PDB file of C-alpha atoms in Angstrom:
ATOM      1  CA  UNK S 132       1.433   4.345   2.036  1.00 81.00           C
ATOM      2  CA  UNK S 133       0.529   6.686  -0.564  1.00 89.00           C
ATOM      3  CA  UNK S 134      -2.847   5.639  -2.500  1.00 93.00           C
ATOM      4  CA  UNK S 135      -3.537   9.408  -4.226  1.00 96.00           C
ATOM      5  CA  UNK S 136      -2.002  12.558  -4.909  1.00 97.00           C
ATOM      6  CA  UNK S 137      -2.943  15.564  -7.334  1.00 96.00           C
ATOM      7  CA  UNK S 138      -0.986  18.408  -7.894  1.00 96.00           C
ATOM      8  CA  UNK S 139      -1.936  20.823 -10.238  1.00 94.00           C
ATOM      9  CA  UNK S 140      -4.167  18.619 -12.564  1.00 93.00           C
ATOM     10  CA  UNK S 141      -1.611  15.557 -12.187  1.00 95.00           C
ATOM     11  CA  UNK S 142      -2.068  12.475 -10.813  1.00 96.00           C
ATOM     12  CA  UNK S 143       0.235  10.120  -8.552  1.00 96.00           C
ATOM     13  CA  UNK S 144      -0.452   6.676  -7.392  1.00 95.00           C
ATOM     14  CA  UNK S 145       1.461   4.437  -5.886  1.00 92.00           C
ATOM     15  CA  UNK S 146       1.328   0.810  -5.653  1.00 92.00           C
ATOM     16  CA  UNK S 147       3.090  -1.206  -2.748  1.00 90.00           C
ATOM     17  CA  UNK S 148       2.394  -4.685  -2.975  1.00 89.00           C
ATOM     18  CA  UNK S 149       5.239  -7.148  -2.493  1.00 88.00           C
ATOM     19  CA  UNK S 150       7.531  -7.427   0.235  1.00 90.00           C
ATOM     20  CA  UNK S 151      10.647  -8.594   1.607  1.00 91.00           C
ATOM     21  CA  UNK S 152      13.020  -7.861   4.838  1.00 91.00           C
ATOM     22  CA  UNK S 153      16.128  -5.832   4.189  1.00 92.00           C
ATOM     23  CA  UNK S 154      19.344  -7.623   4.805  1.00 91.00           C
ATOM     24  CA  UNK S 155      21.811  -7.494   7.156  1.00 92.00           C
ATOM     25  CA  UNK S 156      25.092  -6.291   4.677  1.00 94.00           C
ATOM     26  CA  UNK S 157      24.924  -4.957   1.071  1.00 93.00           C
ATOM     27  CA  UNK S 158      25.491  -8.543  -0.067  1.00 96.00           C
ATOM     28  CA  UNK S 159      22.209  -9.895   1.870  1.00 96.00           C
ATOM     29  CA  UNK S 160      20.440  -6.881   1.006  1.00 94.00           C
ATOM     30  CA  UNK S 161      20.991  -7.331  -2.805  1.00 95.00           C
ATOM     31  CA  UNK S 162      20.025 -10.865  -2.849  1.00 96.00           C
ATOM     32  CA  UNK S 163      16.819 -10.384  -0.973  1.00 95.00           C
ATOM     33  CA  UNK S 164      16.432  -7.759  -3.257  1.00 95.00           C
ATOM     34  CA  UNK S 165      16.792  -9.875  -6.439  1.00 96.00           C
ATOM     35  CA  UNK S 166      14.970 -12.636  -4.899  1.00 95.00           C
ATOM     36  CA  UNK S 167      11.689 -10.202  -4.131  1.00 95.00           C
ATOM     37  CA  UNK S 168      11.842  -8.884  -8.130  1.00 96.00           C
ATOM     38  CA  UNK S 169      12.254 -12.533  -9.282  1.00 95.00           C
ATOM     39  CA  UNK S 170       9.198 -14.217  -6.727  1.00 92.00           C
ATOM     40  CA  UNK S 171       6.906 -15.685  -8.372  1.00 92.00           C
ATOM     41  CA  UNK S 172       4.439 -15.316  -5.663  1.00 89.00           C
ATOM     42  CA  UNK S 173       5.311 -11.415  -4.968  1.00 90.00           C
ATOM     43  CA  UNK S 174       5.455 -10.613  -9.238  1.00 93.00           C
ATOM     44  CA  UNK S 175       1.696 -12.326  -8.871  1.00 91.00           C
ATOM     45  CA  UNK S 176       0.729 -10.235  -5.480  1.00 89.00           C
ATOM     46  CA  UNK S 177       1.896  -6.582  -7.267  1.00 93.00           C
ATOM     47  CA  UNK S 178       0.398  -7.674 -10.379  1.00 94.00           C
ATOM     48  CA  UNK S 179      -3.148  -8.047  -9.036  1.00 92.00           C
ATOM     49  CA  UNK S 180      -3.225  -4.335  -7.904  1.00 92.00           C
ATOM     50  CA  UNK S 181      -1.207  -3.420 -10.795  1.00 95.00           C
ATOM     51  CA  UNK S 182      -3.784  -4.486 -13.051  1.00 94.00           C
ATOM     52  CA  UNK S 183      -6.777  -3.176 -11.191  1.00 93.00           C
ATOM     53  CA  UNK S 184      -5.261   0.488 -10.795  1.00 94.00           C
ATOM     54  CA  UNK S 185      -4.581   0.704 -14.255  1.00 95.00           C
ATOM     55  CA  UNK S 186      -8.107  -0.495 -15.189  1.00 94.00           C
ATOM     56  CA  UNK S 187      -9.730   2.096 -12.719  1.00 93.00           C
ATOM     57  CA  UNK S 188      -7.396   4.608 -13.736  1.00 94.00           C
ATOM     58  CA  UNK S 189      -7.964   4.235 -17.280  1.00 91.00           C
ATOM     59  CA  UNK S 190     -11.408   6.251 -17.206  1.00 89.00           C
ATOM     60  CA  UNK S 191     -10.225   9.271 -14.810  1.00 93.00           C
ATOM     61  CA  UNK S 192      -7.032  10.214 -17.216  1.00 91.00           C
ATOM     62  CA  UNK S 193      -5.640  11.320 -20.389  1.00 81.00           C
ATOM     63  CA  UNK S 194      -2.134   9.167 -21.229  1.00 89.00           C
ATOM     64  CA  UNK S 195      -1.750   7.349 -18.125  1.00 94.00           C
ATOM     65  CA  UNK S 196       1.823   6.228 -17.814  1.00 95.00           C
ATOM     66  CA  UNK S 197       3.488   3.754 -15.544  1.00 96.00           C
ATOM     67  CA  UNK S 198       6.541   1.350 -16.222  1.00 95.00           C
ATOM     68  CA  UNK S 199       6.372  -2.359 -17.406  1.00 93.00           C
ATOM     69  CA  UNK S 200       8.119  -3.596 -14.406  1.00 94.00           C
ATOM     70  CA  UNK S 201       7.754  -2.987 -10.764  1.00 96.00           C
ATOM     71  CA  UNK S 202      10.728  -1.192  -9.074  1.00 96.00           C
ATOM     72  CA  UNK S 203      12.124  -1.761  -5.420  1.00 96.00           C
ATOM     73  CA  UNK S 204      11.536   0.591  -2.793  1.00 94.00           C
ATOM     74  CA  UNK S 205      13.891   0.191   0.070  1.00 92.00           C
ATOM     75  CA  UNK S 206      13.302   1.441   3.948  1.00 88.00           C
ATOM     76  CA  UNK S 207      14.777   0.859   6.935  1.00 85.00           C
ATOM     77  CA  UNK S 208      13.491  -2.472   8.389  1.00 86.00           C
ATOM     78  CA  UNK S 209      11.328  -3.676   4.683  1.00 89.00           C
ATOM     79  CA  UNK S 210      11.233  -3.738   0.870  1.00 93.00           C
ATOM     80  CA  UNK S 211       8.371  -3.492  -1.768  1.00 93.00           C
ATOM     81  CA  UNK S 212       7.698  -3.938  -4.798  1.00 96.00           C
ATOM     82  CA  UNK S 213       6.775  -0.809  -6.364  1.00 96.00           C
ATOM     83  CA  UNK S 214       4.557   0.506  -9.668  1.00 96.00           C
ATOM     84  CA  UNK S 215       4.081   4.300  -9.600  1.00 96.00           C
ATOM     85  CA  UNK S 216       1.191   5.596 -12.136  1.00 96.00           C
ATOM     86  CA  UNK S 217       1.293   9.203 -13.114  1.00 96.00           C
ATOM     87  CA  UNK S 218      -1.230  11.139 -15.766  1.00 95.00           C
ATOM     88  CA  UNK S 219      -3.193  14.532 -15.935  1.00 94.00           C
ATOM     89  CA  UNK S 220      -6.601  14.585 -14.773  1.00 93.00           C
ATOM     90  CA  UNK S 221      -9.094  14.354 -17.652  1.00 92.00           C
ATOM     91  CA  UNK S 222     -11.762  16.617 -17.594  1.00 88.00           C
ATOM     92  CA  UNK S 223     -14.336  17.039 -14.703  1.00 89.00           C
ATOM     93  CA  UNK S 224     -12.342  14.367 -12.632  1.00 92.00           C
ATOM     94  CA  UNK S 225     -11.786  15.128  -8.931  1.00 94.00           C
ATOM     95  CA  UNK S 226      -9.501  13.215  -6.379  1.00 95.00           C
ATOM     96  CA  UNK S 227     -12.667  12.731  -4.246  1.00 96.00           C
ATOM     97  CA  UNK S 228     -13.829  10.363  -7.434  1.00 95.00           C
ATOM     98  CA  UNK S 229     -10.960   8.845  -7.755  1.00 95.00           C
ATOM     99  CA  UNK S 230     -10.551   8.156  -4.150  1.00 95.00           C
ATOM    100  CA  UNK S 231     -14.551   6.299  -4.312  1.00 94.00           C
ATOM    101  CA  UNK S 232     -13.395   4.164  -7.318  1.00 93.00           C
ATOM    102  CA  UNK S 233      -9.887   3.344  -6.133  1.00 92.00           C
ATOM    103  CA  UNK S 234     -10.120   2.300  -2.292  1.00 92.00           C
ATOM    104  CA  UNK S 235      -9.880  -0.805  -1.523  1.00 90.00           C
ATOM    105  CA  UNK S 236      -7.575  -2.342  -4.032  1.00 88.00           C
ATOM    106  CA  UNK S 237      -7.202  -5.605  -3.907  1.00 87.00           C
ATOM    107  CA  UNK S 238      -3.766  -4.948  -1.621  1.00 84.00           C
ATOM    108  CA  UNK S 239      -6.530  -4.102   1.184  1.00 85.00           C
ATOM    109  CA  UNK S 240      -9.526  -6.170   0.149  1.00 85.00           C
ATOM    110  CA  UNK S 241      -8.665  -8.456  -2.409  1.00 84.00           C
ATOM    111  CA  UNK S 242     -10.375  -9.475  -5.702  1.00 85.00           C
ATOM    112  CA  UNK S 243     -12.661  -9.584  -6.760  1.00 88.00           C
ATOM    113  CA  UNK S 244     -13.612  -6.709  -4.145  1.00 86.00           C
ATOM    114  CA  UNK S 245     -17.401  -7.564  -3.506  1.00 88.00           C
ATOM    115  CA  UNK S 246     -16.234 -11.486  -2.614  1.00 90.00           C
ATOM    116  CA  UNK S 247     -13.355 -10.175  -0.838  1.00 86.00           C
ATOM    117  CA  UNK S 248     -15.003  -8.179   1.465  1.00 88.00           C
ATOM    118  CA  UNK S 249     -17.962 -10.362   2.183  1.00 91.00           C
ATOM    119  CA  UNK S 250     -15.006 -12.618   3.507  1.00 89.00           C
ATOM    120  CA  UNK S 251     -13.240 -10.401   5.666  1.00 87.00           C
ATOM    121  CA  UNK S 252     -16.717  -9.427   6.966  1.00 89.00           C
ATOM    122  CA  UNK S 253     -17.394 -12.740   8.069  1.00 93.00           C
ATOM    123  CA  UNK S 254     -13.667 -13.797   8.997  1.00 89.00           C
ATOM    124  CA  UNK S 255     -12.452 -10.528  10.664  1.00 85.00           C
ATOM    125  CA  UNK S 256     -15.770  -8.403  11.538  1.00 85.00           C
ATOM    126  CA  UNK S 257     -15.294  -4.878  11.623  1.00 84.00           C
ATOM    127  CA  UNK S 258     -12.181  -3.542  10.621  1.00 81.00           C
ATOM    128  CA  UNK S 259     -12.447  -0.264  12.338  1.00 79.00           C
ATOM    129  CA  UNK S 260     -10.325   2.533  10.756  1.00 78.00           C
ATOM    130  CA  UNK S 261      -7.926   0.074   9.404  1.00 82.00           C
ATOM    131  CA  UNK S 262      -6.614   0.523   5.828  1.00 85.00           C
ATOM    132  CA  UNK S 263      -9.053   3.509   5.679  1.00 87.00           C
ATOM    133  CA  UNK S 264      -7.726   6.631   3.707  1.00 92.00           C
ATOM    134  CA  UNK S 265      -6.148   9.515   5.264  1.00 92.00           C
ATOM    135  CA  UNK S 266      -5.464  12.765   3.873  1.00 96.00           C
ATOM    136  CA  UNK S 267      -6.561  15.801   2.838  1.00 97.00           C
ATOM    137  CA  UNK S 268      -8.181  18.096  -0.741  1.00 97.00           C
ATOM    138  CA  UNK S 269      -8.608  21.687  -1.000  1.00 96.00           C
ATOM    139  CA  UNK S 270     -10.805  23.894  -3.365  1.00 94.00           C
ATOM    140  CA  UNK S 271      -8.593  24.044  -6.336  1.00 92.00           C
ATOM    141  CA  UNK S 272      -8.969  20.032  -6.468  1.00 92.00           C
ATOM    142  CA  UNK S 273      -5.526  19.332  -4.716  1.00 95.00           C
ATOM    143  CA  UNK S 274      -5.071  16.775  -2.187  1.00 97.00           C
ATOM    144  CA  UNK S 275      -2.993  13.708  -1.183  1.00 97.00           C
ATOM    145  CA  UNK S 276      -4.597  10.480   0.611  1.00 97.00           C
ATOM    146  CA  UNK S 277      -2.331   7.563   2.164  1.00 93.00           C
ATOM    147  CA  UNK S 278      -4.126   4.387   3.503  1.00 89.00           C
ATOM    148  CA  UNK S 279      -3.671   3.662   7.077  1.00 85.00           C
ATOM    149  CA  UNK S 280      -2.437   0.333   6.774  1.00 84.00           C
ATOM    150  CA  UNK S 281       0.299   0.108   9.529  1.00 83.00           C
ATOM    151  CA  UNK S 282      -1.391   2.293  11.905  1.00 83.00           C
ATOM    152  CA  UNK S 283      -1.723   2.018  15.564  1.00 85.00           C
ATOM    153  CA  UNK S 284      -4.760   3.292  17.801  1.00 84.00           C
ATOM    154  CA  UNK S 285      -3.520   4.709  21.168  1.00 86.00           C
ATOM    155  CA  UNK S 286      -5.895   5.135  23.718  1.00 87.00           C
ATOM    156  CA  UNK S 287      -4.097   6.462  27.549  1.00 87.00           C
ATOM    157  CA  UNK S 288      -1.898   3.254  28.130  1.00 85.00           C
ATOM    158  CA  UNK S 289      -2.896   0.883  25.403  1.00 88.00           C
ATOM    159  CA  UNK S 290      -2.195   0.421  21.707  1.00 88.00           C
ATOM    160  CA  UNK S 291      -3.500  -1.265  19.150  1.00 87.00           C
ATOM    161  CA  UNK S 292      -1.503  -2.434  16.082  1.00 89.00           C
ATOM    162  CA  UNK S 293      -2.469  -2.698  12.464  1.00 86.00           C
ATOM    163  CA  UNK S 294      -0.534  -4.291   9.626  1.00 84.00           C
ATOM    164  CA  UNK S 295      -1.763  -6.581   6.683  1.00 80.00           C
ATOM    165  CA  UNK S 296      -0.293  -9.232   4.077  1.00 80.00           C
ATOM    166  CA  UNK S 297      -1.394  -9.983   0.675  1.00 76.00           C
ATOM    167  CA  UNK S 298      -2.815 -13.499   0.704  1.00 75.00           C
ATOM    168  CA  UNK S 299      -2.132 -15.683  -2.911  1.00 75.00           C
ATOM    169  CA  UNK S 300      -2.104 -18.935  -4.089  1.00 74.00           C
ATOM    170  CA  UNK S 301       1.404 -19.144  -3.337  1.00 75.00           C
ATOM    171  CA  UNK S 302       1.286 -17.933   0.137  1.00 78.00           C
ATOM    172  CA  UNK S 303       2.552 -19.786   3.078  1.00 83.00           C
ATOM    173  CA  UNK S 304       0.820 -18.469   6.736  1.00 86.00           C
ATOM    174  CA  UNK S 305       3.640 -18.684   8.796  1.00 88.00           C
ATOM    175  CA  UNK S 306       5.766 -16.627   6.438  1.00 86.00           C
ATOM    176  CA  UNK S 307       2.722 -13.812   6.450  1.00 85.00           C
ATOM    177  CA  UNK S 308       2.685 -13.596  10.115  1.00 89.00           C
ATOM    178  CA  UNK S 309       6.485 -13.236   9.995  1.00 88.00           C
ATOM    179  CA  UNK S 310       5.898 -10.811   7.193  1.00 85.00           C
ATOM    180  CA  UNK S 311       3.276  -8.616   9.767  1.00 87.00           C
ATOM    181  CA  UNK S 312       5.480  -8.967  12.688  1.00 88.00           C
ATOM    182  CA  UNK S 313       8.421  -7.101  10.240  1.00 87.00           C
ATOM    183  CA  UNK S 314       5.105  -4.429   9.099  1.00 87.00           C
ATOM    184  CA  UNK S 315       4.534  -4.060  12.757  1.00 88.00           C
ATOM    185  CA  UNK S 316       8.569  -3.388  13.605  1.00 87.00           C
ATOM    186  CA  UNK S 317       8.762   0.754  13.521  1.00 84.00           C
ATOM    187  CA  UNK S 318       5.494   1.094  15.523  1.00 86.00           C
ATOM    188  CA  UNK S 319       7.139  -1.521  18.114  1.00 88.00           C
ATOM    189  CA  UNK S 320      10.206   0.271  18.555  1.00 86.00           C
ATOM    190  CA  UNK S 321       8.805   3.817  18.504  1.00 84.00           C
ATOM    191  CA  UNK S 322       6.304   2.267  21.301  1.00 86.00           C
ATOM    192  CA  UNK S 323       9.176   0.551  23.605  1.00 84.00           C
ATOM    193  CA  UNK S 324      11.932   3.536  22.715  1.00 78.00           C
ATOM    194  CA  UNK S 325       9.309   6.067  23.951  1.00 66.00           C
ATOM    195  CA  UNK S 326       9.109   8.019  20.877  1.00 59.00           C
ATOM    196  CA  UNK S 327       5.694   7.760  20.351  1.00 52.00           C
ATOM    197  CA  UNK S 328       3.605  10.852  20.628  1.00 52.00           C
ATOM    198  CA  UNK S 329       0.518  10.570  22.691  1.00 47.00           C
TER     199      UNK S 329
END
């Protein structure tokens, strides 16, 4: 998932928080579609990191934009909901700074962040390179990071998997773990089809 790109002074970030399966015809697909958009418990999920790019945003960039409501973005196996932010750079702003102030959002860690990740700490231990940022910046102050959040760590014959839900109020467990399982899906069949490159 993208977290930060800059291109010649302008910013892009992305915001994926909110998800549904895709259906199985156009008619399915549409009314998981409208049912995702219309969630009270997704609207809430995207919201949260909504609000906290915006607010970290706000002191890196001159007229940052992004639209009122979140859009759908639709792959093969999953859908999000989706907010993309774009601006120019202010002055003396780097992607390495924004980077520093913008990872974790609360779609990794949670809010508020210091709590959040005192928990996971204690629940989870070490995460490892999970949800860490990936990517690359060059001299002119380019660059483009994604966060490794469905990820898998191959080592000779063995693989481990990485995927993550956002936990709310209105969350239900069994419906997160189905919601990983469907996270997990391309790395599965890429593993069992053979496809993977190791």
């Amino acid at each position: 998932e993208l977290l930060v790109k800059v291109e010649s002074g302008m910013l892009n970030v992305s915001c994926l928080a909110g998800t549904a399966p895709r259906g199985s015809s156009p008619i399915e697909d549409q009314e998981i579609r409208d049912k995702l958009l219309n969630s009270p418990k997704e609207r809430e999920e995207h919201s949260v990191v909504v609000k906290m790019i915006s607010e970290t945003l706000s002191g890196f960039c001159d007229n940052l934009q992004w639209p009122d409501q979140p859009e759908i973005v639709q792959l093969k196996d999953i859908q999000h909901l989706s907010t993309t932010f774009e601006s120019k750079l202010s002055e003396g702003s780097h992607i390495l700074k924004v980077l520093d102030k913008l990872h974790p959002t609360p779609a990794v860690a949670g809010t508020p962040t210091d709590k959040a990740l005192g928990v996971i700490s204690q629940l989870e231990g070490d995460r490892g390179w999970y949800a860490a940022p990936v990517g690359w910046f060059d001299s002119f102050g380019d660059g483009e990071f994604r966060i490794a959040i469905r990820s898998a760590l191959i080592s000779y014959d063995k693989a481990v998997l990485f995927a993550g839900c956002g936990i709310v109020a209105g969350s239900n467990a069994s419906s997160e773990f189905q919601e990983s399982v469907l996270k997990l899906q391309p790395l599965t069949d890429a593993l069992r089809s053979g496809d993977a490159i190791i």
